[in-house]
Amino acid sequence: MARFREDNQGTSQGNAPAGAPRAAGRHFRSTGSAGAGAGMGTGSSARAGAGVGAGAGAGSSAGTGAGAGAGRAFPRGGHAAHPSQTVAARPLQRVAPGAPGASGVGGAVGAAPLKHGNRAGRPGDSASKRASKKNAAKGSGKKQRSARDIISTVLIVLGVVLLLVAAGIFINAQLGYQAAQGSYKKLEQFAVSDDAGDGIPDVNFDELEKINPDVVGWVYVPNTVINYPVVQTDNNETYLSKLFDLSGNGAGSIFMDMDNNKPGMVDQQTTIYGHHMYDGSMFKYIDDTLNQEAFDSVKTVYYITRQATYKLTPLFTMQVEDTYNDARVPNFAGDQTLADYLRASLGQAKAKAADAEARIDQTQQVLTLVTCAGEIIPRTTRAAMVCQLVEVVPRGQAGVAAAGEQGAGEAAAEQTGDAAPAEGGEAPAEGE
């Protein structure tokens, strides 16, 4: 009896009667011994099933023969069909050993082969991976949104804090302005303005000294807000942050340089300082006179003491660094004269009188009004309006004497001695 196999296929065994009709069969490779007679035919088909029949042929172990016989087909699942049914064999399909659908001896043959790695064999795997990726993407997106939300919240909170701080600074500044304006408004009752001419105030220094004994004079510029008492102490810092009534306030007071001789207009140069305030008060208008139009609007400046009223006219307004100490030198001597100083300063002037240069040689005394220049803090430059003394009116007298006729420069030298330029001390740091 001969044994047959198909390469890489499972087998089924059966007996076929001798002399069975020839059927369209498949070629088989003979693996048995040579001989003639009835043999066992094997065959399988992935779709038609396995057939068993009688095969007659002769061959050697190395030869091949044609199988003959009527094959009985088995449906998938291994159930036998009716004996009269015949199925034409179909070409074999190879299925890897051990793969799903491969059958052993006696097993069902013909199950559709499944290929390893086929996604169709694991329908849940792809969906699971897609779901995992989707969830991972959602998680990543949530983390990114969470980080953005945190940053946005921090920025909003920071912005609100900055707004509150700015609002606090603004409100505090406005309250300070109101307090300063109210304080200086009360002082006007002690400096009643004359209805005639420039409205020069008649100052009651006795009442002012009761409020503040440091008072030395009063400065007045017609058609501006400059109408304030002037104080002096032994330093240039105290009145940067104190009002005339000695209350603390950023507007400070108008004060004379510590190195000048009381009550002012005694030295060749009297220097007076005042803050540049955003509300336009104090010496803000002095900074405005860096503009020629504003400068030209100032015709006269008055400085009033117990003894006299000094009338001055502007020469120029210069813008200088805060280290320019010549603007606070009381008296010039040696190689540098007052005229030398004025010519050098005129070169730094932003606005000036048309005849300023011609008047320099005739000038014996000046009043210099100083404040911070510009609107941007910190301010490192100063605006200084230099005014020439032209008249002196003694208090209680109706007459007016010209400074040149009275020899104001000589009078200053007699009162102070042959004074040398002041040493030490610093120009005050202007605020606001």
XYZ file of C-alpha atoms in Angstrom:
432
model
C 0.000 0.000 0.000
C 1.422 3.295 -1.007
C 1.483 6.450 1.233
C 1.041 9.920 -0.292
C 1.379 13.360 1.166
C 1.081 16.891 0.025
C 3.849 19.228 0.910
C 3.160 21.263 4.013
C -0.422 19.983 4.251
C -2.376 17.907 6.739
C -3.619 14.444 5.556
C -6.824 12.466 5.697
C -7.040 8.740 5.093
C -9.690 6.642 3.470
C -10.241 3.477 1.412
C -11.426 3.456 -2.126
C -12.874 0.331 -3.800
C -10.890 -1.210 -6.601
C -11.936 -0.253 -10.016
C -13.436 3.063 -8.977
C -14.096 5.356 -11.896
C -11.344 7.715 -12.967
C -11.869 11.169 -11.971
C -10.094 14.285 -12.665
C -7.476 13.934 -10.009
C -4.385 15.583 -8.785
C -0.873 14.487 -9.204
C 0.711 13.129 -6.083
C 4.268 12.462 -5.243
C 4.863 8.833 -4.514
C 6.574 8.221 -1.215
C 6.012 4.479 -0.909
C 7.562 1.363 -2.414
C 7.149 0.420 -6.011
C 4.238 -1.760 -6.967
C 1.009 -2.048 -8.837
C -2.433 -2.213 -7.531
C -4.836 -0.354 -5.408
C -3.383 2.522 -3.422
C -4.505 5.067 -0.881
C -4.937 8.460 -2.386
C -4.600 11.596 -0.306
C -5.706 14.981 -1.157
C -6.849 18.207 0.415
C -8.211 21.446 -0.710
C -8.602 24.593 1.336
C -12.003 25.156 -0.176
C -13.263 21.820 -1.643
C -12.253 19.621 1.253
C -10.194 16.381 1.276
C -10.957 13.497 -1.071
C -10.294 9.788 -0.530
C -10.415 7.243 -3.324
C -8.786 4.335 -5.009
C -5.831 5.174 -7.077
C -4.327 2.764 -9.501
C -0.925 3.283 -10.750
C 2.488 2.015 -10.852
C 5.654 3.675 -9.986
C 8.808 3.525 -8.172
C 9.778 5.333 -5.036
C 11.291 7.966 -7.225
C 8.466 8.140 -9.741
C 5.080 9.769 -9.816
C 1.734 8.464 -10.886
C -1.661 9.815 -11.639
C -4.209 9.227 -8.968
C -7.576 7.903 -10.104
C -10.819 7.660 -8.287
C -14.042 9.305 -7.461
C -13.414 11.730 -4.604
C -15.872 12.458 -1.813
C -15.856 16.083 -0.763
C -16.106 17.249 2.878
C -17.548 20.593 3.730
C -15.771 22.825 6.179
C -16.394 21.543 9.641
C -15.499 17.892 8.671
C -18.996 16.556 7.969
C -19.321 14.033 5.095
C -21.335 14.866 2.014
C -23.588 12.487 0.198
C -21.594 9.768 -1.598
C -23.051 10.780 -4.923
C -21.654 14.284 -4.628
C -18.449 14.942 -6.391
C -16.409 18.089 -6.256
C -13.797 19.121 -8.692
C -10.561 19.617 -6.893
C -9.107 23.109 -6.660
C -5.500 24.082 -6.507
C -3.946 23.672 -3.134
C -3.078 26.635 -0.937
C -0.151 26.409 1.349
C -0.670 27.035 5.024
C 2.245 27.280 7.365
C 2.447 24.449 9.912
C 0.882 25.373 13.182
C -0.975 28.284 11.632
C -4.648 28.733 12.441
C -6.703 26.585 10.086
C -4.074 23.849 9.580
C -5.335 20.348 10.559
C -3.622 17.190 11.662
C -4.391 13.588 10.660
C -8.090 12.995 10.934
C -8.760 16.686 11.266
C -10.824 18.868 9.039
C -9.002 20.104 6.029
C -9.862 23.185 4.026
C -10.163 25.928 6.653
C -9.232 29.285 5.203
C -5.630 30.082 6.097
C -4.916 33.053 8.358
C -1.806 35.055 7.858
C 0.285 36.103 10.836
C 0.247 39.815 11.452
C -3.042 40.350 9.668
C -4.905 43.182 11.487
C -8.168 41.555 10.530
C -7.230 38.709 12.880
C -7.027 41.206 15.804
C -9.807 43.679 15.184
C -9.592 45.128 18.705
C -5.873 45.826 18.580
C -6.038 48.693 16.089
C -8.977 50.353 17.817
C -7.232 50.029 21.158
C -4.055 51.612 19.810
C -5.992 54.409 18.186
C -7.884 54.999 21.416
C -4.628 55.006 23.381
C -3.051 57.505 21.016
C -6.164 59.641 21.124
C -6.209 59.592 24.923
C -2.485 60.413 25.003
C -3.042 63.330 22.641
C -5.930 64.545 24.780
C -3.778 64.296 27.892
C -0.955 66.213 26.240
C -3.381 68.861 25.001
C -4.851 69.208 28.486
C -1.374 69.672 29.979
C -0.547 72.353 27.407
C -3.847 74.109 28.009
C -3.288 73.871 31.745
C 0.179 75.496 31.434
C -1.223 78.256 29.216
C -4.075 78.846 31.644
C -1.645 79.174 34.558
C 0.557 81.650 32.658
C -2.480 83.668 31.568
C -3.788 83.780 35.131
C -0.407 84.901 36.489
C -0.151 87.652 33.863
C -3.675 88.855 34.595
C -3.006 88.942 38.341
C 0.297 90.756 37.757
C -1.433 93.284 35.504
C -4.125 93.919 38.107
C -1.488 94.386 40.823
C 0.441 96.864 38.662
C -2.745 98.773 37.914
C -3.569 98.943 41.612
C -0.051 100.137 42.438
C -0.194 102.767 39.687
C -3.625 103.859 40.883
C -2.304 104.123 44.449
C 0.663 106.239 43.327
C -1.602 108.470 41.253
C -4.126 108.944 44.058
C -1.358 109.628 46.570
C 0.197 112.194 44.223
C -3.135 113.931 43.708
C -3.713 114.078 47.451
C -0.215 115.495 47.880
C -0.841 118.146 45.235
C -4.090 119.164 46.891
C -2.474 119.357 50.328
C 0.392 121.514 49.016
C -1.900 123.811 47.069
C -4.162 124.213 50.078
C -1.223 124.979 52.355
C 0.268 127.651 50.092
C -3.162 129.109 49.366
C -3.534 129.889 53.053
C -0.240 131.798 53.010
C -1.527 134.241 50.405
C -3.379 136.082 53.154
C 0.039 137.139 54.407
C 1.125 138.386 50.983
C -1.640 140.633 49.746
C -1.086 141.604 46.129
C -1.177 145.191 45.068
C -3.953 145.933 42.596
C -1.714 148.281 40.615
C 0.967 147.444 38.100
C 2.374 143.910 38.315
C 0.418 143.185 41.485
C 3.554 142.979 43.635
C 2.560 141.362 46.948
C 2.888 143.213 50.229
C 4.347 140.503 52.432
C 3.759 140.304 56.195
C 6.996 138.674 57.319
C 6.094 138.844 61.002
C 3.149 136.477 60.484
C 5.167 134.206 58.212
C 7.936 133.900 60.819
C 5.359 132.669 63.338
C 4.650 129.735 61.002
C 8.249 129.121 59.974
C 11.232 131.082 61.310
C 13.353 129.947 58.319
C 11.557 132.393 55.998
C 13.944 134.856 54.293
C 11.990 136.241 51.352
C 9.229 135.889 48.770
C 9.539 135.206 45.022
C 6.914 136.387 42.555
C 6.690 136.056 38.759
C 3.668 137.884 37.265
C 1.279 135.880 35.079
C 2.569 132.535 36.399
C 1.839 130.363 39.459
C 5.179 131.375 41.017
C 4.161 133.286 44.152
C 5.766 131.604 47.149
C 7.650 132.284 50.380
C 11.375 131.426 50.326
C 13.131 129.621 53.171
C 16.759 128.835 53.952
C 18.511 126.480 56.347
C 22.001 125.057 56.772
C 21.489 122.337 54.106
C 19.882 121.858 50.731
C 17.847 118.749 51.605
C 15.394 119.611 54.372
C 12.929 121.534 52.235
C 12.936 119.093 49.368
C 10.155 117.212 51.170
C 8.702 119.738 53.622
C 6.130 122.407 52.998
C 6.491 125.888 54.430
C 4.358 124.834 57.429
C 6.900 122.005 58.012
C 4.449 119.237 57.107
C 5.834 116.426 55.006
C 4.983 116.627 51.312
C 6.765 115.813 48.079
C 6.086 119.288 46.728
C 8.555 120.690 49.251
C 9.259 124.405 49.539
C 10.973 127.114 47.535
C 14.371 127.537 49.224
C 17.567 129.508 48.842
C 20.954 127.816 48.519
C 22.641 127.169 51.855
C 25.754 129.127 50.792
C 23.951 132.364 50.013
C 23.835 135.191 52.531
C 20.493 136.036 54.085
C 18.060 137.379 53.139
C 19.148 137.025 49.510
C 20.240 139.421 46.786
C 23.347 140.152 48.843
C 25.821 138.062 46.818
C 26.679 138.382 43.151
C 24.468 135.329 42.504
C 21.496 134.273 44.614
C 20.293 130.767 43.751
C 16.768 129.606 44.578
C 15.448 126.057 44.055
C 11.960 124.668 43.543
C 10.486 121.352 42.454
C 9.222 120.657 38.936
C 5.693 119.487 39.759
C 3.446 117.656 37.309
C 0.459 119.747 38.337
C 2.289 122.867 37.131
C 2.966 124.246 40.593
C 6.208 125.375 42.254
C 8.964 125.941 39.624
C 7.472 123.918 36.773
C 7.205 127.103 34.696
C 10.965 127.662 34.916
C 11.455 124.433 32.952
C 8.869 125.673 30.454
C 11.042 128.732 29.756
C 13.560 126.514 27.981
C 11.112 127.170 25.170
C 11.669 130.608 23.669
C 7.983 131.517 23.557
C 7.502 130.772 27.258
C 10.722 132.616 28.052
C 9.560 135.718 26.201
C 6.321 135.744 28.203
C 8.274 136.484 31.402
C 9.063 140.192 31.517
C 9.844 140.684 35.181
C 10.754 138.676 38.279
C 10.431 140.032 41.833
C 12.287 139.000 44.965
C 10.958 140.557 48.162
C 12.635 140.747 51.580
C 11.931 142.719 54.761
C 14.277 145.411 53.525
C 13.494 145.769 49.825
C 11.773 144.615 46.677
C 14.194 143.565 43.933
C 13.085 143.841 40.337
C 14.850 141.650 37.786
C 14.583 140.829 34.070
C 15.518 137.470 32.524
C 18.788 137.145 30.576
C 18.491 133.491 29.499
C 17.402 130.016 30.567
C 20.049 127.310 30.263
C 19.875 123.556 30.531
C 22.863 122.106 32.378
C 23.905 118.891 34.095
C 23.132 118.658 37.779
C 26.899 118.727 38.398
C 27.201 122.266 36.979
C 28.113 123.948 40.267
C 28.778 127.385 38.794
C 25.036 127.944 38.926
C 25.256 127.981 42.732
C 28.450 129.952 43.282
C 27.525 133.054 45.363
C 30.491 135.236 44.429
C 33.092 134.963 41.684
C 36.687 136.017 42.241
C 40.128 135.457 40.820
C 40.383 134.530 37.156
C 36.647 133.966 36.764
C 34.370 136.941 37.032
C 30.614 137.116 37.070
C 30.740 138.225 33.426
C 32.876 135.176 32.510
C 30.369 132.866 34.173
C 27.452 134.516 32.389
C 29.123 134.269 28.967
C 29.937 130.585 29.496
C 26.379 129.901 30.644
C 24.901 131.800 27.709
C 26.504 129.186 25.465
C 24.281 126.539 27.120
C 21.120 128.610 26.893
C 18.026 127.168 25.205
C 16.203 130.509 25.289
C 17.509 134.034 25.794
C 16.732 137.719 25.595
C 17.560 139.384 22.293
C 20.041 141.714 24.009
C 21.385 139.188 26.535
C 24.996 139.255 25.364
C 25.137 143.068 25.363
C 23.747 143.220 28.903
C 26.251 140.809 30.436
C 28.967 143.405 30.996
C 26.486 145.684 32.739
C 25.260 142.957 35.122
C 26.404 143.179 38.756
C 23.957 140.786 40.452
C 21.780 137.950 39.265
C 18.990 135.818 40.679
C 19.085 132.238 39.347
C 15.901 130.123 39.588
C 16.636 126.381 39.302
C 14.441 123.301 38.801
C 14.642 119.885 37.174
C 14.483 119.828 33.394
C 12.336 117.543 31.281
C 9.424 115.234 31.984
C 11.193 111.862 32.218
C 12.350 110.602 35.622
C 15.118 110.354 36.674
C 15.950 113.897 35.626
C 19.680 114.502 35.468
C 19.662 118.013 34.004
C 18.566 121.346 35.396
C 16.754 124.313 33.915
C 18.178 127.561 35.302
C 16.706 130.966 34.515
C 19.294 133.684 35.133
C 17.788 137.122 35.824
C 19.585 140.461 35.932
C 18.923 142.872 38.777
C 17.660 146.165 37.348
C 15.906 147.941 40.236
C 15.763 147.920 44.024
C 12.783 149.376 45.881
C 13.401 149.781 49.615
C 10.422 148.630 51.688
C 8.388 151.545 53.021
C 9.737 153.917 50.372
C 8.098 154.968 47.149
C 11.307 155.678 45.277
C 12.898 153.216 42.865
C 16.668 152.987 42.480
C 18.389 151.335 39.556
C 20.838 148.639 40.535
C 23.558 150.221 38.413
C 23.163 153.599 40.118
C 23.207 152.069 43.594
C 26.251 149.925 42.871
C 24.634 146.682 43.926
C 27.773 144.688 43.276
C 29.825 146.921 45.546
C 27.157 146.764 48.208
C 27.287 142.999 48.083
C 31.058 143.003 48.509
C 30.808 145.331 51.514
C 28.234 143.100 53.240
C 29.998 139.789 52.614
C 33.605 140.832 52.426
C 35.714 139.996 49.425
C 34.020 136.597 49.299
C 35.610 133.666 47.518
C 33.566 131.043 45.668
C 31.777 128.729 48.052
C 33.473 125.451 48.795
C 31.720 122.249 49.673
C 28.011 121.628 49.660
C 26.038 120.173 46.806
C 23.287 121.463 44.605
C 20.019 119.930 45.758
C 18.629 116.928 43.924
C 15.338 118.049 42.467
C 12.427 115.624 42.496
C 8.976 115.290 40.992
